[in-house]
Amino acid sequence: MRPELGDFSSIVCFKALVTGAEEALGEKAAMITLIAAGRNRGKQIAKQLGLLENETSLEGLVPLLQKALGKDGTRLCIVDKIEQAGEAITVYCRETICSAGEPEGSPRKLTFTLGAIQGVLEHVMTKRLRGKQTESVLRGGSHDVVEFEVIG
């Protein structure tokens, strides 16, 4: 995209965007906005990967997301595992952009990262999901863990 600087920006700039949005919109409105932006991006990623609706297993999705979002892709995060129990889907991530640079014990939650994963899952499953973060590397977890439930 950019001939000299390339396709990537710094985590510092991303974090400035997040905190600036929180200051301008308030924490809750910024969170909703960032999750929505992430969902949009996730749906784009699913289409770019050629993922077909209802034809990609969650297990088969892990290596595709590792390539697209991990060190060989956009570097948003590393997806280690996706589990499904009934209608609930649990995604285990690490090195998420949302947690990067945050101090231990920080209340920071995944927003854009959560949304991006949600967008991919919604495209693949053709169902509307609601996600919430259940564990954080900032608060003693080994992963940033997000649980999704089907809402429609």
Coordinates of N, CA and C in Angstrom, one line a residue:
M1 N 0.8 -1.2 0.0 CA 0.0 0.0 0.0 C 0.9 1.3 0.0
R2 N 1.8 1.3 0.9 CA 2.7 2.4 0.9 C 4.1 2.0 0.4
P3 N 4.7 2.6 -0.6 CA 5.9 2.1 -1.2 C 7.1 2.1 -0.2
E4 N 7.2 3.1 0.7 CA 8.4 3.1 1.6 C 8.1 2.5 2.9
L5 N 6.9 2.8 3.5 CA 6.6 2.4 4.9 C 6.0 1.0 5.0
G6 N 5.4 0.5 3.9 CA 4.8 -0.8 3.9 C 3.4 -0.7 4.5
D7 N 2.8 -1.9 4.8 CA 1.4 -2.0 5.1 C 1.1 -1.9 6.6
F8 N 2.2 -1.8 7.5 CA 1.9 -1.9 8.9 C 2.2 -0.6 9.6
S9 N 1.6 -0.4 10.8 CA 1.8 0.7 11.6 C 2.2 0.2 13.0
S10 N 2.4 1.0 13.9 CA 2.9 0.6 15.2 C 1.8 0.3 16.2
I11 N 2.0 -0.5 17.2 CA 1.1 -0.7 18.3 C 0.9 0.6 19.1
V12 N 1.9 1.4 19.2 CA 1.8 2.7 19.9 C 0.7 3.6 19.2
C13 N 0.7 3.6 17.9 CA -0.3 4.4 17.2 C -1.7 3.8 17.4
F14 N -1.8 2.5 17.3 CA -3.1 1.8 17.5 C -3.6 2.1 18.9
K15 N -2.7 2.0 19.9 CA -3.1 2.3 21.3 C -3.6 3.8 21.5
A16 N -2.9 4.7 20.8 CA -3.3 6.1 20.8 C -4.7 6.3 20.2
L17 N -5.0 5.5 19.2 CA -6.4 5.5 18.6 C -7.4 5.1 19.6
V18 N -7.1 4.0 20.3 CA -8.0 3.4 21.3 C -8.3 4.4 22.4
T19 N -7.2 4.9 23.0 CA -7.4 5.9 24.1 C -8.0 7.2 23.7
G20 N -7.7 7.6 22.5 CA -8.3 8.8 21.9 C -9.8 8.7 21.7
A21 N -10.2 7.5 21.2 CA -11.6 7.2 21.1 C -12.3 7.2 22.4
E22 N -11.6 6.6 23.4 CA -12.2 6.5 24.8 C -12.4 7.9 25.3
E23 N -11.4 8.8 25.1 CA -11.6 10.2 25.6 C -12.7 10.9 24.9
A24 N -12.8 10.7 23.6 CA -13.7 11.5 22.8 C -15.2 11.0 23.0
L25 N -15.3 9.6 23.0 CA -16.6 9.0 23.0 C -17.1 8.5 24.4
G26 N -16.2 8.3 25.3 CA -16.4 7.6 26.5 C -16.1 6.1 26.3
E27 N -15.8 5.5 27.4 CA -15.2 4.1 27.4 C -16.2 3.1 26.7
K28 N -17.5 3.2 27.1 CA -18.5 2.2 26.5 C -18.7 2.4 25.0
A29 N -18.9 3.7 24.6 CA -19.1 3.9 23.2 C -17.9 3.6 22.4
A30 N -16.7 3.9 22.9 CA -15.5 3.5 22.2 C -15.4 2.0 22.0
M31 N -15.7 1.3 23.1 CA -15.7 -0.2 23.1 C -16.6 -0.7 22.0
I32 N -17.8 -0.2 21.9 CA -18.8 -0.7 20.9 C -18.3 -0.4 19.5
T33 N -17.7 0.8 19.4 CA -17.2 1.2 18.1 C -16.0 0.3 17.6
L34 N -15.1 0.1 18.5 CA -13.9 -0.8 18.2 C -14.3 -2.2 17.9
I35 N -15.2 -2.7 18.7 CA -15.7 -4.1 18.4 C -16.4 -4.1 17.0
A36 N -17.2 -3.2 16.7 CA -17.9 -3.1 15.4 C -16.9 -3.0 14.3
A37 N -15.8 -2.2 14.5 CA -14.8 -2.1 13.4 C -14.1 -3.4 13.3
G38 N -13.8 -4.1 14.4 CA -13.2 -5.4 14.3 C -14.0 -6.4 13.6
R39 N -15.3 -6.4 13.9 CA -16.2 -7.3 13.2 C -16.2 -7.1 11.7
N40 N -16.2 -5.9 11.3 CA -16.1 -5.5 9.9 C -14.8 -6.1 9.3
R41 N -13.7 -5.9 10.0 CA -12.4 -6.4 9.5 C -12.4 -7.9 9.5
G42 N -13.0 -8.5 10.4 CA -13.1 -10.0 10.5 C -13.8 -10.6 9.3
K43 N -14.9 -9.9 8.9 CA -15.7 -10.4 7.8 C -14.9 -10.2 6.5
Q44 N -14.1 -9.1 6.4 CA -13.2 -8.9 5.2 C -12.1 -10.0 5.2
I45 N -11.6 -10.3 6.3 CA -10.6 -11.4 6.4 C -11.1 -12.7 5.9
A46 N -12.3 -13.0 6.4 CA -13.0 -14.3 6.0 C -13.1 -14.4 4.5
K47 N -13.6 -13.3 3.9 CA -13.7 -13.3 2.5 C -12.4 -13.3 1.8
Q48 N -11.4 -12.6 2.3 CA -10.1 -12.7 1.6 C -9.5 -14.1 1.7
L49 N -9.8 -14.8 2.8 CA -9.3 -16.2 2.9 C -10.1 -17.2 2.1
G50 N -11.2 -16.7 1.5 CA -12.1 -17.6 0.7 C -12.8 -18.5 1.6
L51 N -13.1 -18.2 2.8 CA -13.8 -19.1 3.7 C -15.3 -19.1 3.3
L52 N -15.8 -20.3 3.1 CA -17.1 -20.5 2.7 C -18.0 -20.7 3.9
E53 N -19.2 -20.1 3.8 CA -20.2 -20.2 4.9 C -20.6 -21.6 5.1
N54 N -20.6 -22.0 6.4 CA -21.0 -23.3 6.8 C -20.1 -24.5 6.3
E55 N -19.0 -24.2 5.7 CA -18.1 -25.2 5.1 C -16.7 -25.3 5.7
T56 N -16.4 -24.4 6.7 CA -15.1 -24.4 7.3 C -15.3 -24.8 8.8
S57 N -14.6 -25.9 9.2 CA -14.7 -26.3 10.6 C -14.0 -25.3 11.5
L58 N -14.4 -25.2 12.7 CA -13.7 -24.4 13.7 C -12.2 -24.8 13.9
E59 N -12.0 -26.1 13.9 CA -10.7 -26.7 14.0 C -9.8 -26.3 12.8
G60 N -10.4 -26.4 11.6 CA -9.7 -26.0 10.4 C -9.4 -24.5 10.3
L61 N -10.2 -23.7 11.1 CA -10.0 -22.3 11.1 C -8.8 -21.8 11.8
V62 N -8.3 -22.6 12.8 CA -7.2 -22.1 13.6 C -5.9 -21.9 12.7
P63 N -5.4 -22.8 11.9 CA -4.2 -22.5 11.1 C -4.4 -21.4 10.1
L64 N -5.6 -21.2 9.6 CA -5.9 -20.1 8.7 C -5.8 -18.8 9.4
L65 N -6.4 -18.7 10.6 CA -6.3 -17.5 11.4 C -4.9 -17.2 11.9
Q66 N -4.1 -18.3 12.2 CA -2.7 -18.1 12.6 C -2.0 -17.4 11.4
K67 N -2.2 -17.9 10.2 CA -1.5 -17.3 9.1 C -2.0 -15.9 8.8
A68 N -3.3 -15.7 8.8 CA -3.8 -14.3 8.5 C -3.6 -13.3 9.5
L69 N -3.7 -13.7 10.8 CA -3.6 -12.7 11.9 C -2.3 -12.8 12.7
G70 N -1.5 -13.8 12.5 CA -0.3 -14.0 13.3 C 0.9 -13.4 12.6
K71 N 2.1 -14.0 12.9 CA 3.4 -13.3 12.5 C 3.6 -13.3 11.0
D72 N 2.9 -14.1 10.2 CA 3.0 -14.1 8.8 C 1.9 -13.2 8.2
G73 N 1.0 -12.7 9.0 CA -0.1 -11.9 8.5 C -0.1 -10.5 9.1
T74 N -1.2 -10.1 9.6 CA -1.4 -8.7 10.1 C -0.8 -8.5 11.5
R75 N -0.5 -9.6 12.2 CA 0.1 -9.5 13.5 C -0.9 -9.0 14.5
L76 N -2.2 -9.2 14.3 CA -3.2 -8.7 15.3 C -3.1 -9.6 16.5
C77 N -2.9 -10.9 16.4 CA -2.8 -11.8 17.5 C -2.4 -13.2 17.0
I78 N -2.2 -14.1 17.9 CA -2.0 -15.5 17.6 C -3.2 -16.2 18.2
V79 N -3.9 -17.0 17.4 CA -5.0 -17.8 17.8 C -4.5 -19.2 18.0
D80 N -4.5 -19.7 19.3 CA -3.9 -21.0 19.6 C -5.0 -22.1 19.5
K81 N -6.2 -21.8 19.8 CA -7.2 -22.9 19.9 C -8.6 -22.3 19.8
I82 N -9.5 -23.0 19.2 CA -10.9 -22.7 19.2 C -11.7 -23.9 19.6
E83 N -12.5 -23.8 20.6 CA -13.3 -24.9 21.1 C -14.8 -24.6 21.0
Q84 N -15.6 -25.6 20.8 CA -17.0 -25.4 20.8 C -17.7 -26.4 21.7
A85 N -18.5 -25.9 22.6 CA -19.3 -26.8 23.5 C -20.8 -26.3 23.4
G86 N -21.5 -27.1 22.6 CA -22.9 -26.8 22.3 C -22.9 -25.5 21.4
E87 N -23.6 -24.5 21.9 CA -23.6 -23.3 21.1 C -22.5 -22.3 21.5
A88 N -21.8 -22.6 22.5 CA -20.7 -21.7 23.0 C -19.4 -22.0 22.3
I89 N -18.7 -20.9 21.9 CA -17.4 -21.0 21.2 C -16.4 -20.3 22.0
T90 N -15.3 -20.9 22.3 CA -14.2 -20.3 23.1 C -13.0 -20.2 22.2
V91 N -12.4 -19.0 22.2 CA -11.2 -18.7 21.4 C -10.1 -18.3 22.3
Y92 N -8.9 -19.0 22.2 CA -7.7 -18.7 23.0 C -6.7 -18.0 22.2
C93 N -6.4 -16.7 22.6 CA -5.4 -15.9 21.8 C -4.3 -15.5 22.7
R94 N -3.2 -15.1 22.1 CA -2.1 -14.5 22.8 C -1.4 -13.4 21.9
E95 N -0.7 -12.6 22.6 CA 0.0 -11.5 21.9 C -1.0 -10.6 21.2
T96 N -2.2 -10.4 21.8 CA -3.2 -9.6 21.2 C -2.7 -8.1 21.1
I97 N -3.1 -7.4 20.1 CA -2.8 -6.0 20.0 C -3.4 -5.2 21.1
C98 N -4.6 -5.7 21.6 CA -5.4 -4.9 22.6 C -4.7 -5.0 24.0
S99 N -4.0 -6.1 24.2 CA -3.3 -6.2 25.5 C -1.8 -5.8 25.5
A100 N -1.3 -5.6 24.3 CA 0.1 -5.2 24.1 C 0.4 -3.9 24.9
G101 N 1.5 -3.9 25.6 CA 2.0 -2.7 26.3 C 1.2 -2.3 27.5
E102 N 0.2 -3.1 27.9 CA -0.6 -2.8 29.1 C 0.1 -3.3 30.3
P103 N 0.1 -2.6 31.4 CA 0.7 -3.0 32.7 C -0.1 -4.2 33.3
E104 N 0.6 -5.1 34.0 CA 0.0 -6.2 34.7 C -1.2 -5.6 35.6
G105 N -2.3 -6.3 35.5 CA -3.4 -5.9 36.3 C -4.3 -4.8 35.6
S106 N -3.9 -4.4 34.5 CA -4.7 -3.4 33.7 C -6.1 -3.9 33.5
P107 N -7.1 -3.0 33.5 CA -8.5 -3.5 33.3 C -8.8 -3.5 31.8
R108 N -7.9 -3.2 30.9 CA -8.1 -3.2 29.5 C -8.7 -4.5 29.0
K109 N -9.7 -4.3 28.1 CA -10.4 -5.5 27.5 C -10.1 -5.6 26.0
L110 N -10.2 -6.7 25.5 CA -10.1 -6.9 24.0 C -11.3 -6.2 23.4
T111 N -11.1 -5.4 22.4 CA -12.2 -4.8 21.6 C -12.0 -5.1 20.2
F112 N -11.1 -4.5 19.5 CA -10.9 -4.7 18.1 C -10.6 -6.2 17.8
T113 N -9.7 -6.8 18.6 CA -9.3 -8.2 18.4 C -10.6 -9.1 18.6
L114 N -11.3 -8.8 19.6 CA -12.6 -9.6 19.9 C -13.5 -9.5 18.6
G115 N -13.7 -8.3 18.2 CA -14.5 -8.0 17.0 C -14.1 -8.7 15.8
A116 N -12.7 -8.7 15.5 CA -12.2 -9.3 14.3 C -12.4 -10.8 14.3
I117 N -12.2 -11.4 15.4 CA -12.5 -12.9 15.5 C -14.0 -13.2 15.4
Q118 N -14.8 -12.3 16.0 CA -16.2 -12.5 15.9 C -16.7 -12.4 14.5
G119 N -16.1 -11.4 13.7 CA -16.5 -11.2 12.3 C -16.2 -12.5 11.5
V120 N -15.0 -13.1 11.7 CA -14.7 -14.3 11.0 C -15.6 -15.4 11.3
L121 N -15.9 -15.6 12.6 CA -16.8 -16.7 13.1 C -18.2 -16.5 12.6
E122 N -18.7 -15.3 12.6 CA -20.0 -15.0 12.1 C -20.1 -15.3 10.6
H123 N -19.1 -15.0 9.9 CA -19.1 -15.3 8.4 C -19.1 -16.8 8.2
V124 N -18.3 -17.5 8.9 CA -18.2 -19.0 8.7 C -19.4 -19.7 9.2
M125 N -20.0 -19.3 10.3 CA -21.1 -20.0 10.9 C -22.4 -19.5 10.4
T126 N -22.4 -18.3 9.7 CA -23.7 -17.6 9.3 C -24.7 -17.4 10.4
K127 N -24.1 -17.1 11.6 CA -24.9 -16.8 12.8 C -24.4 -15.5 13.4
R128 N -25.3 -14.8 14.1 CA -24.9 -13.6 14.8 C -24.4 -14.1 16.2
L129 N -23.3 -13.5 16.6 CA -22.7 -13.9 17.9 C -22.5 -12.7 18.8
R130 N -22.5 -13.0 20.1 CA -22.1 -12.0 21.1 C -20.9 -12.5 21.8
G131 N -19.9 -11.7 21.9 CA -18.6 -12.1 22.6 C -18.3 -11.4 23.9
K132 N -17.6 -12.1 24.7 CA -17.1 -11.4 26.0 C -15.8 -12.1 26.3
Q133 N -14.9 -11.3 26.9 CA -13.6 -11.7 27.3 C -13.8 -12.4 28.7
T134 N -13.3 -13.6 28.8 CA -13.4 -14.3 30.1 C -12.1 -14.4 30.9
E135 N -11.0 -14.3 30.1 CA -9.6 -14.4 30.8 C -8.7 -13.3 30.1
S136 N -7.7 -12.9 30.8 CA -6.8 -11.9 30.3 C -5.4 -12.2 30.7
V137 N -4.4 -12.0 29.8 CA -3.0 -12.2 30.2 C -2.6 -11.1 31.1
L138 N -3.4 -10.0 31.1 CA -3.1 -8.8 32.0 C -3.5 -9.1 33.4
R139 N -4.4 -10.1 33.6 CA -4.9 -10.4 34.9 C -4.7 -11.9 35.3
G140 N -3.5 -12.4 34.9 CA -3.1 -13.7 35.3 C -3.4 -14.9 34.4
G141 N -4.1 -14.7 33.3 CA -4.4 -15.8 32.4 C -3.2 -16.1 31.5
S142 N -3.2 -17.3 31.0 CA -2.2 -17.7 30.1 C -2.5 -17.2 28.7
H143 N -3.8 -16.9 28.4 CA -4.3 -16.4 27.1 C -5.3 -15.3 27.4
D144 N -5.5 -14.5 26.3 CA -6.7 -13.7 26.3 C -7.8 -14.6 25.7
V145 N -8.8 -14.9 26.5 CA -9.8 -15.9 26.1 C -11.1 -15.1 25.9
V146 N -11.8 -15.5 24.8 CA -13.1 -14.9 24.4 C -14.1 -16.0 24.2
E147 N -15.3 -15.8 24.8 CA -16.4 -16.7 24.6 C -17.4 -16.1 23.8
F148 N -17.9 -16.8 22.8 CA -19.0 -16.3 22.0 C -20.2 -17.2 22.1
E149 N -21.4 -16.5 22.2 CA -22.7 -17.2 22.2 C -23.5 -16.8 21.0
V150 N -24.2 -17.8 20.5 CA -25.1 -17.5 19.3 C -26.3 -16.7 19.8
I151 N -26.6 -15.6 19.1 CA -27.7 -14.8 19.5 C -28.7 -14.7 18.3
G152 N -28.4 -15.2 17.2 CA -29.3 -15.1 16.0 C -28.8 -15.7 14.8

